[in-house]
C-alpha atoms as one frame of an Amber mdcrd trajectory, in Angstrom:
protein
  41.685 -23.070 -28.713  41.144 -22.631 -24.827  44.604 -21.095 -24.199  43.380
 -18.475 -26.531  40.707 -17.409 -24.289  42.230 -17.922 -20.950  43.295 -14.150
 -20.578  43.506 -12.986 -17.028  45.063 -16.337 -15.876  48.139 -16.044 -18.752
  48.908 -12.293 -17.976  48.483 -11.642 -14.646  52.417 -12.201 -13.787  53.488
 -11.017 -16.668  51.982  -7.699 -15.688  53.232  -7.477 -12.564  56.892  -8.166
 -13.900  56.496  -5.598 -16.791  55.027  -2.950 -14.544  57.952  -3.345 -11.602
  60.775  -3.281 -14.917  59.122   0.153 -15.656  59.113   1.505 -12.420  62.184
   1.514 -12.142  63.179   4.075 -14.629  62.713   6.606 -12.054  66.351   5.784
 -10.871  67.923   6.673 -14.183  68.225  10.016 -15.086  66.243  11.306 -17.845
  68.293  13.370 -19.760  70.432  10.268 -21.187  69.010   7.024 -23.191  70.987
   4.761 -21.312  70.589   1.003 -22.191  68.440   0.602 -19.175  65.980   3.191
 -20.255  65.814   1.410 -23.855  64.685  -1.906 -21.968  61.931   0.130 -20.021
  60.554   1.280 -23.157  61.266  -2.017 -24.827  58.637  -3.560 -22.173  56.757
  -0.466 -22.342  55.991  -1.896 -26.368  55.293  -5.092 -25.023  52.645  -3.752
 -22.976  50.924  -1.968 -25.785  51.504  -5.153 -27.917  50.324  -7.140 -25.670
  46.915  -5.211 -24.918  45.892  -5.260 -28.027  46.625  -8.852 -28.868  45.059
 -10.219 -25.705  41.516  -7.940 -26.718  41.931  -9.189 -30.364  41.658 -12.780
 -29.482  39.415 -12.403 -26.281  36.861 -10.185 -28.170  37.395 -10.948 -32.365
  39.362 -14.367 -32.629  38.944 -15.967 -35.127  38.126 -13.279 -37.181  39.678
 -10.699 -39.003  40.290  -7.900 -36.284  38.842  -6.413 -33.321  36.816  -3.486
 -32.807  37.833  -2.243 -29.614  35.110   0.134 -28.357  31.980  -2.290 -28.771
  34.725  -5.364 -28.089  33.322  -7.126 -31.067  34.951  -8.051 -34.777  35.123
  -7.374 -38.123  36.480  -9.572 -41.354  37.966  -6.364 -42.954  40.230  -8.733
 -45.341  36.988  -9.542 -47.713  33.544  -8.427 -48.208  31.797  -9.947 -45.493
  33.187  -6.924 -43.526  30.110  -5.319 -44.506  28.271  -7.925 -42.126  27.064
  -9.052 -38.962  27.576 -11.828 -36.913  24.403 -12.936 -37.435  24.615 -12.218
 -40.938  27.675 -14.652 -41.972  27.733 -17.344 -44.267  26.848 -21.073 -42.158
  30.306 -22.158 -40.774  31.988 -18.822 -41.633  34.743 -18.646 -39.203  36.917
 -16.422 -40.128  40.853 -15.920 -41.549  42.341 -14.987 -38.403  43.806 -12.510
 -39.538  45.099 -10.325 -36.767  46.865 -13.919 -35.531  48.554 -14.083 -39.045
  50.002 -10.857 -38.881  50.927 -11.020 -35.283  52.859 -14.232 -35.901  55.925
 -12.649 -36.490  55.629 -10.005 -34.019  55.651 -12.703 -31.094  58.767 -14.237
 -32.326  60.609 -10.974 -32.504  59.394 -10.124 -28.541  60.498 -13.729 -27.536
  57.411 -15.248 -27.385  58.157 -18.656 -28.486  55.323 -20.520 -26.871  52.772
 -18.115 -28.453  54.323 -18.538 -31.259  54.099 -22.358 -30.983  49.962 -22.383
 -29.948  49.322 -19.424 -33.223  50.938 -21.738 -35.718  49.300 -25.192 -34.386
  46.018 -23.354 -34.145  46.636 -21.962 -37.852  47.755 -25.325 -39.057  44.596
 -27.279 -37.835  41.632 -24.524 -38.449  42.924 -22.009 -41.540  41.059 -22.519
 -44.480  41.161 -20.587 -48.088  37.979 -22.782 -49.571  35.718 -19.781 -48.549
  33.345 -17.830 -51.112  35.001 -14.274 -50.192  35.918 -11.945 -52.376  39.318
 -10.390 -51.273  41.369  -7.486 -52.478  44.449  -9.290 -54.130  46.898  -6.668
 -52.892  45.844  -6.336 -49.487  45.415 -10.635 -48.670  49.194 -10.717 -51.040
  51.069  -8.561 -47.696  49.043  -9.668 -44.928  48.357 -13.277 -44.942  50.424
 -14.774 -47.603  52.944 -12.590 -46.402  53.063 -13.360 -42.532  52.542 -17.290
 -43.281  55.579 -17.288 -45.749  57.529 -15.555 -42.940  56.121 -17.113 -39.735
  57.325 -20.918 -41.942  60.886 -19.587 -42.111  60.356 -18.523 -38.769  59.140
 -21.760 -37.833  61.952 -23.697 -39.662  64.819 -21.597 -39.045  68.261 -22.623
 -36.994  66.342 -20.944 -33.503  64.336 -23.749 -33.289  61.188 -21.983 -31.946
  58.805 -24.914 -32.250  58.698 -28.330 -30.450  60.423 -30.630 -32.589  58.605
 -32.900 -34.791  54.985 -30.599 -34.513  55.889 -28.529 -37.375  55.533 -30.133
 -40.796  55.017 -26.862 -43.470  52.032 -26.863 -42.291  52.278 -22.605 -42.660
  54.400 -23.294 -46.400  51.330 -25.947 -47.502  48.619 -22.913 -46.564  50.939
 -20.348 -48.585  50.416 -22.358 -51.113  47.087 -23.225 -51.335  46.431 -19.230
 -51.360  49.447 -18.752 -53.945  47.818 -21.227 -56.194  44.308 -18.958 -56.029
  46.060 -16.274 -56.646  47.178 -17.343 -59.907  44.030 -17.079 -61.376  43.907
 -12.949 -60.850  46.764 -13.122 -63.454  44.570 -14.366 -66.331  44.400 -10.981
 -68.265  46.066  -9.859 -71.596  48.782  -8.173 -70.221  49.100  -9.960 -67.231
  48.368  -7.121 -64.510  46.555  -9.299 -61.837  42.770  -7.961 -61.092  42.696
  -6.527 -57.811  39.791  -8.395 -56.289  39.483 -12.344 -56.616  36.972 -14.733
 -54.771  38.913 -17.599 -53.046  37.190 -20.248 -54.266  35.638 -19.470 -57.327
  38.123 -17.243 -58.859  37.556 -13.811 -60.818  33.922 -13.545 -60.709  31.995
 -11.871 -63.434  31.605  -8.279 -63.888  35.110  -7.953 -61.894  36.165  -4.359
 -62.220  39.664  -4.277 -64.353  41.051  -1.098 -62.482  43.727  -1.665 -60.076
  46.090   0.755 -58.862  50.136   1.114 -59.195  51.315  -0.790 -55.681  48.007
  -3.429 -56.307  50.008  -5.551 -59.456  54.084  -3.656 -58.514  53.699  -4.936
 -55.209  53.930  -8.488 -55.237  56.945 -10.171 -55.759  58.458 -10.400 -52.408
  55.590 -12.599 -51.141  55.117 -14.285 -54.585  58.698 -14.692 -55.208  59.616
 -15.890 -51.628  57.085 -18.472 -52.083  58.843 -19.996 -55.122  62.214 -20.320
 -53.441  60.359 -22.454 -50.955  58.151 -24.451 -53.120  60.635 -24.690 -56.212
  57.050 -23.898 -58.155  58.565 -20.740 -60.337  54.841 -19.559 -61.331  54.230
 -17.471 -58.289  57.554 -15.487 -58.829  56.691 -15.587 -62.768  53.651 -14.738
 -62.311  54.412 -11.656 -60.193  57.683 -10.469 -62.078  55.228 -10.796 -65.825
  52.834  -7.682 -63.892  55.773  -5.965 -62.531  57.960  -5.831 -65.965  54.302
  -4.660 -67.798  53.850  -1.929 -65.050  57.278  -0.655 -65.564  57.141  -0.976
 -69.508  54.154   2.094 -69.230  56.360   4.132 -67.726  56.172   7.380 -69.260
  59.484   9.302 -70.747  60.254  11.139 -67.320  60.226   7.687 -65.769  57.262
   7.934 -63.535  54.344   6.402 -62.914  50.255   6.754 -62.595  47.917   5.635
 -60.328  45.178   3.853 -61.152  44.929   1.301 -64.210  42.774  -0.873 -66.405
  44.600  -4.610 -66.332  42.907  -5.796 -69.511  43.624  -2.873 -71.629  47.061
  -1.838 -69.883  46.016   2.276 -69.758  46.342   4.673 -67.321  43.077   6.148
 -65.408  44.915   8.089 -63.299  48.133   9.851 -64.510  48.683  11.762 -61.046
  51.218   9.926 -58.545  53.265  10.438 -55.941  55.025   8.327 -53.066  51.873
   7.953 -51.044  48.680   6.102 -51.372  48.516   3.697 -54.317  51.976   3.714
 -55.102  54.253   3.665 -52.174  54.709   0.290 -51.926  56.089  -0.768 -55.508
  59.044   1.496 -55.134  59.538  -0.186 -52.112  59.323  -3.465 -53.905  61.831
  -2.712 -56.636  64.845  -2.055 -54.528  64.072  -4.340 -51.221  63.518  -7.477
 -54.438  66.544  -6.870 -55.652  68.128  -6.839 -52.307  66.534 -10.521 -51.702
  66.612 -11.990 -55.528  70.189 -10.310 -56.118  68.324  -9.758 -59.723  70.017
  -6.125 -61.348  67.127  -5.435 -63.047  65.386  -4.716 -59.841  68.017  -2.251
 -59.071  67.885  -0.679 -62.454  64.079   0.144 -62.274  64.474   1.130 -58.972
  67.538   4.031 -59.329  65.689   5.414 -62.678  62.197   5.673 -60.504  64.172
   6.965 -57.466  65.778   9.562 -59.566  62.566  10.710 -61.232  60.903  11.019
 -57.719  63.841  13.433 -56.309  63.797  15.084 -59.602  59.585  15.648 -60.523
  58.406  14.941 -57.066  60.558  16.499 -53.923  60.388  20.123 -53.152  62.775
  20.599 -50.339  61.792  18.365 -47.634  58.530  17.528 -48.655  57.170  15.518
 -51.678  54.100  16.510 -53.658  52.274  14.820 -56.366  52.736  15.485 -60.392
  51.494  14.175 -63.854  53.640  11.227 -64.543  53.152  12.785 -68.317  54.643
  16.152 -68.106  56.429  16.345 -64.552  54.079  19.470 -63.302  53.131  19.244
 -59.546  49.308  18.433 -59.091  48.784  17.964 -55.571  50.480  19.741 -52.635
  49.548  17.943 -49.690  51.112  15.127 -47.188  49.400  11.947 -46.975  50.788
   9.550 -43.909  51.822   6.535 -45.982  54.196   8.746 -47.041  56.277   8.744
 -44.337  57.875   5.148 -45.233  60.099   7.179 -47.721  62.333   8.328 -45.349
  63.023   4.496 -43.924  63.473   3.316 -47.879  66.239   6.273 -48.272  68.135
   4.405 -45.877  68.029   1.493 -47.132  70.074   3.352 -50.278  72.188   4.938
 -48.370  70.395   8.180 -48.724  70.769   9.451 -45.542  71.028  13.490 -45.341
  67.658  13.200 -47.402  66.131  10.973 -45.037  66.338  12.987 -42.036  65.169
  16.203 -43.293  61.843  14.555 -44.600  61.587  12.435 -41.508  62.146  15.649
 -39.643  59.187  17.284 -41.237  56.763  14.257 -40.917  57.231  14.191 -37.166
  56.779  18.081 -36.689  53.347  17.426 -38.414  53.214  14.322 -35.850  53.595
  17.168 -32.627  51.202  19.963 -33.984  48.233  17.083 -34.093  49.552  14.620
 -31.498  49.458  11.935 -34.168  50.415  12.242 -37.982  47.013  12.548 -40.073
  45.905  10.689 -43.133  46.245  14.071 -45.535  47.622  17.284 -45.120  47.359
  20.383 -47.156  50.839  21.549 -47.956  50.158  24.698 -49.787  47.202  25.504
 -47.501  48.709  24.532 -44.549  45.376  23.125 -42.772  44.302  19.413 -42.678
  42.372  17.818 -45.610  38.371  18.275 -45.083  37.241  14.528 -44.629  40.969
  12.903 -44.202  42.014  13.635 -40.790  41.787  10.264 -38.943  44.623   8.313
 -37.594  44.300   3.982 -38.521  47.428   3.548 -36.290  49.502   3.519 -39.098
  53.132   2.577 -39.201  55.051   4.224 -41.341  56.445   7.229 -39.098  57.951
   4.456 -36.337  58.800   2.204 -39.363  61.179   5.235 -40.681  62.197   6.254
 -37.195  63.746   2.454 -36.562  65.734   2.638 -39.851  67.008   6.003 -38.913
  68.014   5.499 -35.564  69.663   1.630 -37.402  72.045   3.956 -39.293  72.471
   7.185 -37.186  72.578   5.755 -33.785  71.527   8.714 -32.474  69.250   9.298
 -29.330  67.177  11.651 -31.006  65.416   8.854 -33.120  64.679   7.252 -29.672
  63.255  10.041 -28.499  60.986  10.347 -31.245  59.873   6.593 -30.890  58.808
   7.211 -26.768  56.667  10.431 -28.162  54.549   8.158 -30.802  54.619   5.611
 -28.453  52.958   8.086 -25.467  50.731   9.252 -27.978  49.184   5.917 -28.867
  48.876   5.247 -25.231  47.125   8.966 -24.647  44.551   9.014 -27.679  44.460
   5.445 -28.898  44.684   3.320 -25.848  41.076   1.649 -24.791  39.947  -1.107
 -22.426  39.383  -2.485 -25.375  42.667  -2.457 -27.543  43.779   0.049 -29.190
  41.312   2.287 -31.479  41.374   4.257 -34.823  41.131   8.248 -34.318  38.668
   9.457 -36.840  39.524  12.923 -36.128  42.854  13.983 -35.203  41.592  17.724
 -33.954  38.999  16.558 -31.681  40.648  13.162 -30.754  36.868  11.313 -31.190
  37.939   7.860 -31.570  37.277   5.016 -34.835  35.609   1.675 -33.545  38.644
  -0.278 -35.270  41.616  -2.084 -34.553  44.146  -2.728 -37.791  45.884  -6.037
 -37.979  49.263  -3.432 -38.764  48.913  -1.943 -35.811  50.311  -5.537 -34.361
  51.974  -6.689 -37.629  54.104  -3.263 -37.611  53.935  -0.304 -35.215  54.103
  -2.262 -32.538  57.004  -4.175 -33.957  58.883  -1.509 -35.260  58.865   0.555
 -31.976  60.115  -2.416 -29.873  62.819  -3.034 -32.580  63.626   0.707 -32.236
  64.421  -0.495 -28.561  65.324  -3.532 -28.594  67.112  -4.966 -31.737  68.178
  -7.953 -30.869  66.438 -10.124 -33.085  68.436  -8.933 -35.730  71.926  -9.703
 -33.910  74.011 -11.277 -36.520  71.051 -11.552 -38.524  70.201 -10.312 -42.097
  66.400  -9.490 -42.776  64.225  -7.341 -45.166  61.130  -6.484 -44.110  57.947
  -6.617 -46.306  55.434  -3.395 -46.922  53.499  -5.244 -44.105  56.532  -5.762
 -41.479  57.341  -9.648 -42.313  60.432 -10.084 -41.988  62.320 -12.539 -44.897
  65.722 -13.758 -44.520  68.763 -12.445 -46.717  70.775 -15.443 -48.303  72.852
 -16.342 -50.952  71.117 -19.318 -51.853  67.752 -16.994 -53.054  70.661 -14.782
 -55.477  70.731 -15.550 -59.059  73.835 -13.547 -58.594  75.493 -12.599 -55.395
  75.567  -9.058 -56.329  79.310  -7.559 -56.967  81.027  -5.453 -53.911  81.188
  -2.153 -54.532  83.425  -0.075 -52.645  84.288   4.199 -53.332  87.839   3.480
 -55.392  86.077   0.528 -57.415  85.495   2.917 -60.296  84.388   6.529 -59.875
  84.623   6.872 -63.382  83.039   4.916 -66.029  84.751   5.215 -69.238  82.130
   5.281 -72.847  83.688   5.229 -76.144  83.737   8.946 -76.708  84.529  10.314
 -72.792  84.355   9.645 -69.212  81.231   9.905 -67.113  81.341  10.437 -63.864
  79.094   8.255 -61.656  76.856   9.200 -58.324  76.982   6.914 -55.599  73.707
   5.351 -56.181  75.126   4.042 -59.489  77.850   2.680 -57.798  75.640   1.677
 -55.414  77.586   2.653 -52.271  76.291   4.989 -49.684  76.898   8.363 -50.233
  78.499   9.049 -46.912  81.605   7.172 -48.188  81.530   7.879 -51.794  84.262
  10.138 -52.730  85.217  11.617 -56.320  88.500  10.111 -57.597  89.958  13.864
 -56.813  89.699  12.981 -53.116  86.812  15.979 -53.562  83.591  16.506 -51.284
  81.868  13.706 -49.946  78.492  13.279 -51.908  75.535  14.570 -50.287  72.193
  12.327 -51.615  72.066   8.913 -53.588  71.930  10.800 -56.271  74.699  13.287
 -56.163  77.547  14.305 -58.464  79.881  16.792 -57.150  80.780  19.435 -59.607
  84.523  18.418 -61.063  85.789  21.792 -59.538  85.439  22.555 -55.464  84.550
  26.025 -56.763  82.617  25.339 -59.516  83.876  26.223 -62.227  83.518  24.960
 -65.500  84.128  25.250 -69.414  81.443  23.003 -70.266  78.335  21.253 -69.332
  79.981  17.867 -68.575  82.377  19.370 -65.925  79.060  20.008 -63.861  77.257
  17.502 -61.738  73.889  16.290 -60.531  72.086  18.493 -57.786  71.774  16.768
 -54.287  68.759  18.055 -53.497  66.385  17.432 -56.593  68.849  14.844 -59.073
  68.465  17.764 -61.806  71.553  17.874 -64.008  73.718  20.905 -63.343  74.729
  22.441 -66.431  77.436  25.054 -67.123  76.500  28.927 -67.666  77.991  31.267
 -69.985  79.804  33.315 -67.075  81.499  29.743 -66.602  79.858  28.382 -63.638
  77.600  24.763 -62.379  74.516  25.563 -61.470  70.469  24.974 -61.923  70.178
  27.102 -64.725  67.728  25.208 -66.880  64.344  24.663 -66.058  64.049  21.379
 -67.614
């Protein structure tokens, strides 16, 4: 598509507008974060956004995504990432990826006509009939993902597209891939494989493992494809692996790893909130705040509770044995930064901050946040200290700054923001940093890097997309609409005098505000007594703590361990169990 390719011609005004907006910051003074200086870094985003997208389809259209330094391209989403160009399959043209997951990135920066030429091009070229073999989890969030989203974008009341040029065409392609999908499922206990070839299916030889967030991860995409279609089997499909998942649980409630989908064991009984698993708790309680389905919510407050409990020490969160509880690996790894941004979403806000805190003090001592750190050693992992331009620290800083309002959060988005433009920032696009003590840059551009840092910074700025608007947004950024109509059950309202206590047969038992599911902020005891502190929290009965038995005592803010009450007559941590 020509209009693709025509670069310099497209941009050249748009430039000069941008630049002459930012300019003219210098007249506002910089110790506030006046509404002026959040448009100047609103079009600062832009710029970046821009940059990037511009190289991508000048240098790697219609392939996956760019490399920025050589200004060439690789198909990352399958195996033929491993080739040339001169190398590819007769006809190969790629998935346009990077396009995919920019799709709803333009919309949210007002670019409708973009928007219009992306989904046209997409309509008339995209093609799933290809012998690649793709990883299931990865091609589930990025393309079904952004085409589900970009057709409600398409469709919705805004009326971004010409009239009568949009036919489904982006709902048809969803499900054409949702359909390939399927056949991953075929095992005998229903955990999807994690690689599949898109035309031929689950080739022979296949390796079975597949990790926690690979077969837990999948029913936003999958299930928001069903509500559109009215074909239940994606949703099914995805809801059969995620109830198997959660049955192998272990007795503390937490998870492994890694996993064998035909025999349903563990491989690897280590977790944490970072690679490999981050994402499914993210799925539990963002499904059940688009399905309306309780049982999301259930799984999701026992997991949450056995990650504060097993997994959090203070601010930070190591890894443990999902079988006994004991730690196992003290170290920070970058994806788990989205934590803080899913705490809000519960309500869990004092928690939120002091991790997010932390992440972003790692952020200033390197200048970007790296891919592991060495808690107890307090030095950067050997061979994982590159920077992929991940997401997660602006995706957490947006939610943050959503619920606090407070400048700091804006601060903290124009510091990742200058850093991306001081390390990251090529002729090119935007490059990978493969190590974050010497800066040396990573020949790659990620299709996130346009599908969500980008986005999330300019929504950190500029929110008005979401005026009067209700959205969840997917592990990889796409947003999906909040409605009634997609409930089973319009979940009841909950409010802090709706029933503090819950009475059994044989005594009361006091509730925390994540089982009332109100934010803690406003959750009170029935007493009128302190305000709980964490999702978890239950005050002690007495303001001084007191007690004559264990059931006057409460759950500990800090790590959701059950207080219990000592001989002496007081609350307190006094078990180690």
């Amino acid at each position: 598509m020509p209009s693709f390719k025509s670069k310099e011609a497209r941009l050249s005004a748009r430039w000069v507008i941008l630049f002459l907006l930012i300019s003219t910051s210098l007249l506002v003074p910089a110790t506030s974060y006046s509404s002026h200086k959040k448009a100047i870094m609103s079009q600062k985003v832009k710029i970046m956004f821009y940059h990037a997208y511009e190289n991508y389809l000048a240098h790697a259209f219609p392939h996956d995504e760019l490399k920025p330094l050589t200004k060439t391209f690789t198909d990352s989403l399958s195996e033929l990432g491993n080739l040339n160009l001169q190398h590819l399959p007769q006809n190969y043209n790629g998935s346009a990826l990077t396009l995919i997951e920019s799709l709803s990135s333009l919309v949210i920066l007002g670019n409708n006509t973009e928007f219009e030429r992306a989904v046209l091009w997409l309509s008339d070229n995209l093609s799933f009939n290809v012998d690649a073999r793709v990883n299931l989890f990865e091609c589930n969030i990025r393309v079904l993902g952004g085409l589900v989203s970009a057709h409600i974008l398409a469709t919705d009341s805004a009326s971004r597209l010409v009239q009568g040029l949009y036919k489904n065409q982006l709902l048809n392609l969803a499900e054409d891939l949702g359909q390939r999908f399927l056949r991953a499922f075929d095992t005998p206990t229903g955990l999807p494989y994690a690689w599949i070839n898109l035309k031929y299916g689950v080739m022979e030889n296949e390796t079975t493992e597949t990790s926690t967030s690979g077969c837990g991860s999948l029913i936003l995409e999958m299930g928001a494809l069903s509500r559109l279609t009215g074909d239940s089997r994606y949703e099914a499909a995805a809801l059969c692996a995620l109830r198997k998942l959660w049955s192998m649980r272990s007795s503390l409630n937490l998870l492994g790893t890694t996993l064998d989908v035909i025999t349903g064991e563990w491989i690897e009984y280590s977790s944490g909130i970072g690679a490999g698993v981050d994402s499914f708790y993210e799925y539990l309680l963002k499904a059940h705040i688009l399905f309306g389905r309780d049982e999301f919510w259930n799984m999701f407050h026992s997991a949450y509770v056995a990650v504060q409990k097993y997994f959090r020490h203070g601010p930070w969160y190591h890894e443990a044995d999902m079988r006994s509880g004991k730690a196992t690996y003290w170290q920070l790894t970058s994806l788990q930064a989205f934590w803080p941004g899913l705490q809000i979403l519960v309500g869990d806000v004092s928690a939120a901050n002091s991790s997010h805190r932390e992440f972003f003090h790692v952020w200033e001592m390197f200048g970007v946040l790296p891919e592991r750190y060495l808690l107890d050693q307090e030095m950067l992992h050997p061979t994982e200290k590159y920077y992929p331009l991940r997401p997660e620290l602006a995706e957490s800083t947006f939610y943050l700054y959503q619920a606090t309002k407070d400048p700091w959060y804006l601060e903290v988005g124009e510091s990742i923001m200058n850093s991306l433009n001081k390390y990251t920032r090529v002729e090119g696009g935007y490059a990978s940093i493969r190590d974050v003590k010497t800066m040396i840059l990573e020949d790659h551009q990620h299709s996130f890097f346009l599908a969500e840092t980008c986005k999330y910074l300019y929504l950190l700025f500029n929110d008005s997309f979401l005026a009067n608007e209700n959205y969840i947004f997917t592990t990889e950024g796409h947003p999906l609409p909040v409605q009634s109509s997609w409930h089973e059950r319009i979940p009841s309202a909950y409010t802090p005098d709706n029933g503090t206590f819950m009475k059994s047969e044989d005594s009361v038992i006091r509730e925390s505000a994540m089982s009332l599911q109100v934010c803690p902020a406003t959750y009170l005891t029935r007493s009128g007594g302190p305000q709980a502190e964490s999702a978890c929290h239950i005050p002690d009965a007495r303001v001084d703590h007191r007690c004559q038995n264990d059931q006057q005592c409460g759950i500990d803010s800090i790590n959701c361990r059950k207080r219990t009450c000592s001989i002496a007559g007081y609350c307190g941590l006094w078990l180690n169990a």
